[in-house]
Amino acid sequence: MDRERADGQLAQIAETVGLARRLGARVWLRGGWAMDFFLGARTRDHEDIDWFAPAADAAALAAGLAALGYAPLEGAPPEQQLDFVKDGLESSFALVDLAPDGRVLAAGGPWAGTAWPAGLLDGPPGRLDGLVCPVVAAEAQIEIKRMMPVWDPRRPRRAKDAEDIARLRAALAGA
């Protein structure tokens, strides 16, 4: 594991959580770092830091991140996802709408209005290396990793996703 990269990513996770708290905004880790926070252990290298954030908080988060030295990246439609880089480390914020009935919906792009898995944002916070961070619920993480190649055929199955699913299922079975 690239310890220096992981330490830098953890510092940016802490920075982002602190920023969100100061702004009164909400963020939830998703992807590999969410799994590590759920498990309470570093399991593998991570290419980037993936988040969910309410679309209603996007402008404030973007301005706050810019003030902290994060530079925006071109990529997905901005109503769907915001991408940033700082110190060579990327962070992506998939934007969601929070429906009055509790469903979490894709905020924009080709899947606007599509519901994410039930309970997505209902899990307990994760903990890792003394940091506490809101994370996607483990059951929803499994569903997303299992279904992403079906929902978006351009995204092939990856060995790391199968390994992550096995780790999460084992942790849930032992809980």
PDB file of C-alpha atoms in Angstrom:
ATOM      1  CA  MET A   1       0.000   0.000   0.000  1.00  0.00           C
ATOM      2  CA  ASP A   2       1.214   3.493  -0.864  1.00  0.00           C
ATOM      3  CA  ARG A   3       1.183   4.870   2.683  1.00  0.00           C
ATOM      4  CA  GLU A   4       2.072   8.441   1.677  1.00  0.00           C
ATOM      5  CA  ARG A   5      -0.798   8.604  -0.838  1.00  0.00           C
ATOM      6  CA  ALA A   6      -3.245   7.069   1.658  1.00  0.00           C
ATOM      7  CA  ASP A   7      -2.163   9.515   4.371  1.00  0.00           C
ATOM      8  CA  GLY A   8      -2.710  12.413   1.945  1.00  0.00           C
ATOM      9  CA  GLN A   9      -6.143  11.109   1.028  1.00  0.00           C
ATOM     10  CA  LEU A  10      -7.068  10.691   4.701  1.00  0.00           C
ATOM     11  CA  ALA A  11      -5.958  14.275   5.374  1.00  0.00           C
ATOM     12  CA  GLN A  12      -8.215  15.451   2.534  1.00  0.00           C
ATOM     13  CA  ILE A  13     -11.113  13.371   3.880  1.00  0.00           C
ATOM     14  CA  ALA A  14     -10.686  15.066   7.259  1.00  0.00           C
ATOM     15  CA  GLU A  15     -10.436  18.465   5.560  1.00  0.00           C
ATOM     16  CA  THR A  16     -13.615  17.847   3.530  1.00  0.00           C
ATOM     17  CA  VAL A  17     -15.589  16.608   6.541  1.00  0.00           C
ATOM     18  CA  GLY A  18     -14.468  19.676   8.508  1.00  0.00           C
ATOM     19  CA  LEU A  19     -15.442  21.991   5.656  1.00  0.00           C
ATOM     20  CA  ALA A  20     -18.871  20.388   5.336  1.00  0.00           C
ATOM     21  CA  ARG A  21     -19.413  20.740   9.085  1.00  0.00           C
ATOM     22  CA  ARG A  22     -18.454  24.442   9.010  1.00  0.00           C
ATOM     23  CA  LEU A  23     -20.789  25.044   6.053  1.00  0.00           C
ATOM     24  CA  GLY A  24     -23.689  23.086   7.509  1.00  0.00           C
ATOM     25  CA  ALA A  25     -23.474  20.858   4.423  1.00  0.00           C
ATOM     26  CA  ARG A  26     -23.594  17.079   4.278  1.00  0.00           C
ATOM     27  CA  VAL A  27     -21.203  14.625   2.642  1.00  0.00           C
ATOM     28  CA  TRP A  28     -20.916  10.835   2.737  1.00  0.00           C
ATOM     29  CA  LEU A  29     -17.923   8.793   1.639  1.00  0.00           C
ATOM     30  CA  ARG A  30     -18.679   6.208  -1.030  1.00  0.00           C
ATOM     31  CA  GLY A  31     -16.550   3.620  -2.804  1.00  0.00           C
ATOM     32  CA  GLY A  32     -13.353   2.150  -1.431  1.00  0.00           C
ATOM     33  CA  TRP A  33     -12.723   4.689   1.307  1.00  0.00           C
ATOM     34  CA  ALA A  34     -16.294   4.229   2.585  1.00  0.00           C
ATOM     35  CA  MET A  35     -15.569   0.514   2.870  1.00  0.00           C
ATOM     36  CA  ASP A  36     -12.319   1.154   4.754  1.00  0.00           C
ATOM     37  CA  PHE A  37     -14.072   3.519   7.178  1.00  0.00           C
ATOM     38  CA  PHE A  38     -16.858   0.952   7.693  1.00  0.00           C
ATOM     39  CA  LEU A  39     -14.298  -1.794   8.358  1.00  0.00           C
ATOM     40  CA  GLY A  40     -12.064   0.480  10.439  1.00  0.00           C
ATOM     41  CA  ALA A  41      -8.963  -0.588   8.497  1.00  0.00           C
ATOM     42  CA  ARG A  42      -7.023   0.327   5.388  1.00  0.00           C
ATOM     43  CA  THR A  43      -7.562  -2.506   2.928  1.00  0.00           C
ATOM     44  CA  ARG A  44      -6.028  -1.355  -0.362  1.00  0.00           C
ATOM     45  CA  ASP A  45      -4.833   1.610  -2.393  1.00  0.00           C
ATOM     46  CA  HIS A  46      -7.510   4.008  -3.624  1.00  0.00           C
ATOM     47  CA  GLU A  47      -7.387   5.894  -6.917  1.00  0.00           C
ATOM     48  CA  ASP A  48      -9.469   8.763  -5.581  1.00  0.00           C
ATOM     49  CA  ILE A  49     -11.894   9.856  -2.887  1.00  0.00           C
ATOM     50  CA  ASP A  50     -15.554   9.380  -3.777  1.00  0.00           C
ATOM     51  CA  TRP A  51     -18.369  11.250  -2.052  1.00  0.00           C
ATOM     52  CA  PHE A  52     -22.099  11.793  -2.197  1.00  0.00           C
ATOM     53  CA  ALA A  53     -23.351  15.319  -1.509  1.00  0.00           C
ATOM     54  CA  PRO A  54     -26.767  16.936  -1.824  1.00  0.00           C
ATOM     55  CA  ALA A  55     -27.043  19.059  -4.963  1.00  0.00           C
ATOM     56  CA  ALA A  56     -28.420  21.822  -2.736  1.00  0.00           C
ATOM     57  CA  ASP A  57     -24.998  21.985  -1.009  1.00  0.00           C
ATOM     58  CA  ALA A  58     -22.892  21.796  -4.197  1.00  0.00           C
ATOM     59  CA  ALA A  59     -22.226  25.511  -4.732  1.00  0.00           C
ATOM     60  CA  ALA A  60     -21.151  26.083  -1.121  1.00  0.00           C
ATOM     61  CA  LEU A  61     -18.965  22.963  -1.146  1.00  0.00           C
ATOM     62  CA  ALA A  62     -17.340  23.970  -4.445  1.00  0.00           C
ATOM     63  CA  ALA A  63     -16.559  27.469  -3.153  1.00  0.00           C
ATOM     64  CA  GLY A  64     -15.232  26.095   0.124  1.00  0.00           C
ATOM     65  CA  LEU A  65     -13.047  23.524  -1.599  1.00  0.00           C
ATOM     66  CA  ALA A  66     -11.680  26.206  -3.941  1.00  0.00           C
ATOM     67  CA  ALA A  67     -10.782  28.342  -0.906  1.00  0.00           C
ATOM     68  CA  LEU A  68      -8.853  25.340   0.471  1.00  0.00           C
ATOM     69  CA  GLY A  69      -6.822  25.002  -2.742  1.00  0.00           C
ATOM     70  CA  TYR A  70      -8.837  22.378  -4.610  1.00  0.00           C
ATOM     71  CA  ALA A  71      -8.998  22.938  -8.368  1.00  0.00           C
ATOM     72  CA  PRO A  72     -12.053  21.857 -10.364  1.00  0.00           C
ATOM     73  CA  LEU A  73     -11.630  19.158 -13.014  1.00  0.00           C
ATOM     74  CA  GLU A  74     -13.627  18.707 -16.197  1.00  0.00           C
ATOM     75  CA  GLY A  75     -15.582  15.492 -16.328  1.00  0.00           C
ATOM     76  CA  ALA A  76     -19.159  14.478 -15.686  1.00  0.00           C
ATOM     77  CA  PRO A  77     -21.955  16.998 -16.183  1.00  0.00           C
ATOM     78  CA  PRO A  78     -21.712  19.488 -13.285  1.00  0.00           C
ATOM     79  CA  GLU A  79     -25.320  18.863 -12.280  1.00  0.00           C
ATOM     80  CA  GLN A  80     -24.380  15.179 -11.831  1.00  0.00           C
ATOM     81  CA  GLN A  81     -20.902  15.263 -10.287  1.00  0.00           C
ATOM     82  CA  LEU A  82     -18.196  17.719  -9.242  1.00  0.00           C
ATOM     83  CA  ASP A  83     -14.552  16.653  -9.499  1.00  0.00           C
ATOM     84  CA  PHE A  84     -11.561  18.339  -7.853  1.00  0.00           C
ATOM     85  CA  VAL A  85      -7.819  17.839  -7.473  1.00  0.00           C
ATOM     86  CA  LYS A  86      -5.441  18.995  -4.762  1.00  0.00           C
ATOM     87  CA  ASP A  87      -1.833  17.918  -4.371  1.00  0.00           C
ATOM     88  CA  GLY A  88      -2.337  15.403  -7.181  1.00  0.00           C
ATOM     89  CA  LEU A  89      -5.211  13.682  -5.343  1.00  0.00           C
ATOM     90  CA  GLU A  90      -8.698  13.610  -6.853  1.00  0.00           C
ATOM     91  CA  SER A  91     -12.038  13.904  -5.090  1.00  0.00           C
ATOM     92  CA  SER A  92     -15.393  13.335  -6.807  1.00  0.00           C
ATOM     93  CA  PHE A  93     -18.767  14.418  -5.455  1.00  0.00           C
ATOM     94  CA  ALA A  94     -21.748  12.598  -6.964  1.00  0.00           C
ATOM     95  CA  LEU A  95     -24.696  14.913  -6.424  1.00  0.00           C
ATOM     96  CA  VAL A  96     -27.964  13.643  -5.023  1.00  0.00           C
ATOM     97  CA  ASP A  97     -31.427  14.986  -4.361  1.00  0.00           C
ATOM     98  CA  LEU A  98     -33.074  13.993  -1.104  1.00  0.00           C
ATOM     99  CA  ALA A  99     -36.741  13.280  -1.802  1.00  0.00           C
ATOM    100  CA  PRO A 100     -39.383  14.073   0.857  1.00  0.00           C
ATOM    101  CA  ASP A 101     -40.214  10.344   1.084  1.00  0.00           C
ATOM    102  CA  GLY A 102     -36.599   9.560   2.078  1.00  0.00           C
ATOM    103  CA  ARG A 103     -35.366   8.271  -1.275  1.00  0.00           C
ATOM    104  CA  VAL A 104     -31.959   9.393  -2.496  1.00  0.00           C
ATOM    105  CA  LEU A 105     -32.066  10.318  -6.189  1.00  0.00           C
ATOM    106  CA  ALA A 106     -29.407  11.053  -8.794  1.00  0.00           C
ATOM    107  CA  ALA A 107     -29.462  14.845  -9.102  1.00  0.00           C
ATOM    108  CA  GLY A 108     -28.477  15.269 -12.721  1.00  0.00           C
ATOM    109  CA  GLY A 109     -27.016  13.830 -15.858  1.00  0.00           C
ATOM    110  CA  PRO A 110     -28.535  10.941 -17.794  1.00  0.00           C
ATOM    111  CA  TRP A 111     -29.822   9.239 -14.614  1.00  0.00           C
ATOM    112  CA  ALA A 112     -31.450  12.329 -13.046  1.00  0.00           C
ATOM    113  CA  GLY A 113     -34.301  11.294 -10.785  1.00  0.00           C
ATOM    114  CA  THR A 114     -33.201   7.655 -10.584  1.00  0.00           C
ATOM    115  CA  ALA A 115     -33.257   6.273  -7.060  1.00  0.00           C
ATOM    116  CA  TRP A 116     -30.083   5.012  -5.446  1.00  0.00           C
ATOM    117  CA  PRO A 117     -30.392   1.863  -3.276  1.00  0.00           C
ATOM    118  CA  ALA A 118     -32.697   2.136  -0.263  1.00  0.00           C
ATOM    119  CA  GLY A 119     -30.925   3.065   2.958  1.00  0.00           C
ATOM    120  CA  LEU A 120     -27.957   4.513   1.064  1.00  0.00           C
ATOM    121  CA  LEU A 121     -27.249   7.306   3.553  1.00  0.00           C
ATOM    122  CA  ASP A 122     -28.703   5.655   6.663  1.00  0.00           C
ATOM    123  CA  GLY A 123     -25.634   3.787   7.918  1.00  0.00           C
ATOM    124  CA  PRO A 124     -23.642   4.710  10.994  1.00  0.00           C
ATOM    125  CA  PRO A 125     -20.543   6.863  10.578  1.00  0.00           C
ATOM    126  CA  GLY A 126     -17.320   5.047   9.828  1.00  0.00           C
ATOM    127  CA  ARG A 127     -14.096   5.320  11.779  1.00  0.00           C
ATOM    128  CA  LEU A 128     -10.516   5.015  10.617  1.00  0.00           C
ATOM    129  CA  ASP A 129      -7.227   6.192  12.117  1.00  0.00           C
ATOM    130  CA  GLY A 130      -9.026   8.432  14.611  1.00  0.00           C
ATOM    131  CA  LEU A 131     -11.254  10.044  11.972  1.00  0.00           C
ATOM    132  CA  VAL A 132     -15.051   9.791  12.018  1.00  0.00           C
ATOM    133  CA  CYS A 133     -16.860  10.252   8.716  1.00  0.00           C
ATOM    134  CA  PRO A 134     -20.365   9.710   7.349  1.00  0.00           C
ATOM    135  CA  VAL A 135     -20.294   6.756   4.938  1.00  0.00           C
ATOM    136  CA  VAL A 136     -22.657   4.990   2.566  1.00  0.00           C
ATOM    137  CA  ALA A 137     -24.389   2.074   4.299  1.00  0.00           C
ATOM    138  CA  ALA A 138     -22.504  -1.205   3.787  1.00  0.00           C
ATOM    139  CA  GLU A 139     -25.511  -2.991   2.254  1.00  0.00           C
ATOM    140  CA  ALA A 140     -25.915  -0.174  -0.280  1.00  0.00           C
ATOM    141  CA  GLN A 141     -22.175  -0.264  -1.036  1.00  0.00           C
ATOM    142  CA  ILE A 142     -22.512  -3.954  -1.881  1.00  0.00           C
ATOM    143  CA  GLU A 143     -25.503  -3.327  -4.140  1.00  0.00           C
ATOM    144  CA  ILE A 144     -23.775  -0.472  -5.966  1.00  0.00           C
ATOM    145  CA  LYS A 145     -20.569  -2.466  -6.524  1.00  0.00           C
ATOM    146  CA  ARG A 146     -22.582  -5.499  -7.645  1.00  0.00           C
ATOM    147  CA  MET A 147     -24.968  -3.624  -9.931  1.00  0.00           C
ATOM    148  CA  MET A 148     -22.866  -0.819 -11.456  1.00  0.00           C
ATOM    149  CA  PRO A 149     -21.840  -2.919 -14.502  1.00  0.00           C
ATOM    150  CA  VAL A 150     -25.528  -3.716 -15.073  1.00  0.00           C
ATOM    151  CA  TRP A 151     -26.721  -0.128 -14.595  1.00  0.00           C
ATOM    152  CA  ASP A 152     -23.897   1.238 -16.762  1.00  0.00           C
ATOM    153  CA  PRO A 153     -22.536  -1.400 -19.165  1.00  0.00           C
ATOM    154  CA  ARG A 154     -19.605   0.897 -20.034  1.00  0.00           C
ATOM    155  CA  ARG A 155     -18.216   0.159 -16.555  1.00  0.00           C
ATOM    156  CA  PRO A 156     -16.869  -3.400 -16.508  1.00  0.00           C
ATOM    157  CA  ARG A 157     -16.686  -5.610 -13.448  1.00  0.00           C
ATOM    158  CA  ARG A 158     -13.452  -5.067 -11.578  1.00  0.00           C
ATOM    159  CA  ALA A 159     -11.574  -7.520  -9.382  1.00  0.00           C
ATOM    160  CA  LYS A 160     -11.304  -4.912  -6.618  1.00  0.00           C
ATOM    161  CA  ASP A 161     -15.107  -4.617  -6.505  1.00  0.00           C
ATOM    162  CA  ALA A 162     -15.507  -8.380  -6.036  1.00  0.00           C
ATOM    163  CA  GLU A 163     -12.899  -8.254  -3.248  1.00  0.00           C
ATOM    164  CA  ASP A 164     -14.647  -5.276  -1.627  1.00  0.00           C
ATOM    165  CA  ILE A 165     -18.007  -7.078  -1.753  1.00  0.00           C
ATOM    166  CA  ALA A 166     -16.460 -10.129  -0.070  1.00  0.00           C
ATOM    167  CA  ARG A 167     -14.912  -7.955   2.683  1.00  0.00           C
ATOM    168  CA  LEU A 168     -18.173  -6.120   3.330  1.00  0.00           C
ATOM    169  CA  ARG A 169     -20.263  -9.307   3.376  1.00  0.00           C
ATOM    170  CA  ALA A 170     -17.825 -10.940   5.806  1.00  0.00           C
ATOM    171  CA  ALA A 171     -17.972  -7.914   8.106  1.00  0.00           C
ATOM    172  CA  LEU A 172     -21.776  -7.830   8.008  1.00  0.00           C
ATOM    173  CA  ALA A 173     -21.951 -11.582   8.705  1.00  0.00           C
ATOM    174  CA  GLY A 174     -19.734 -11.101  11.754  1.00  0.00           C
ATOM    175  CA  ALA A 175     -21.677  -8.116  13.077  1.00  0.00           C
TER     176      ALA A 175
END
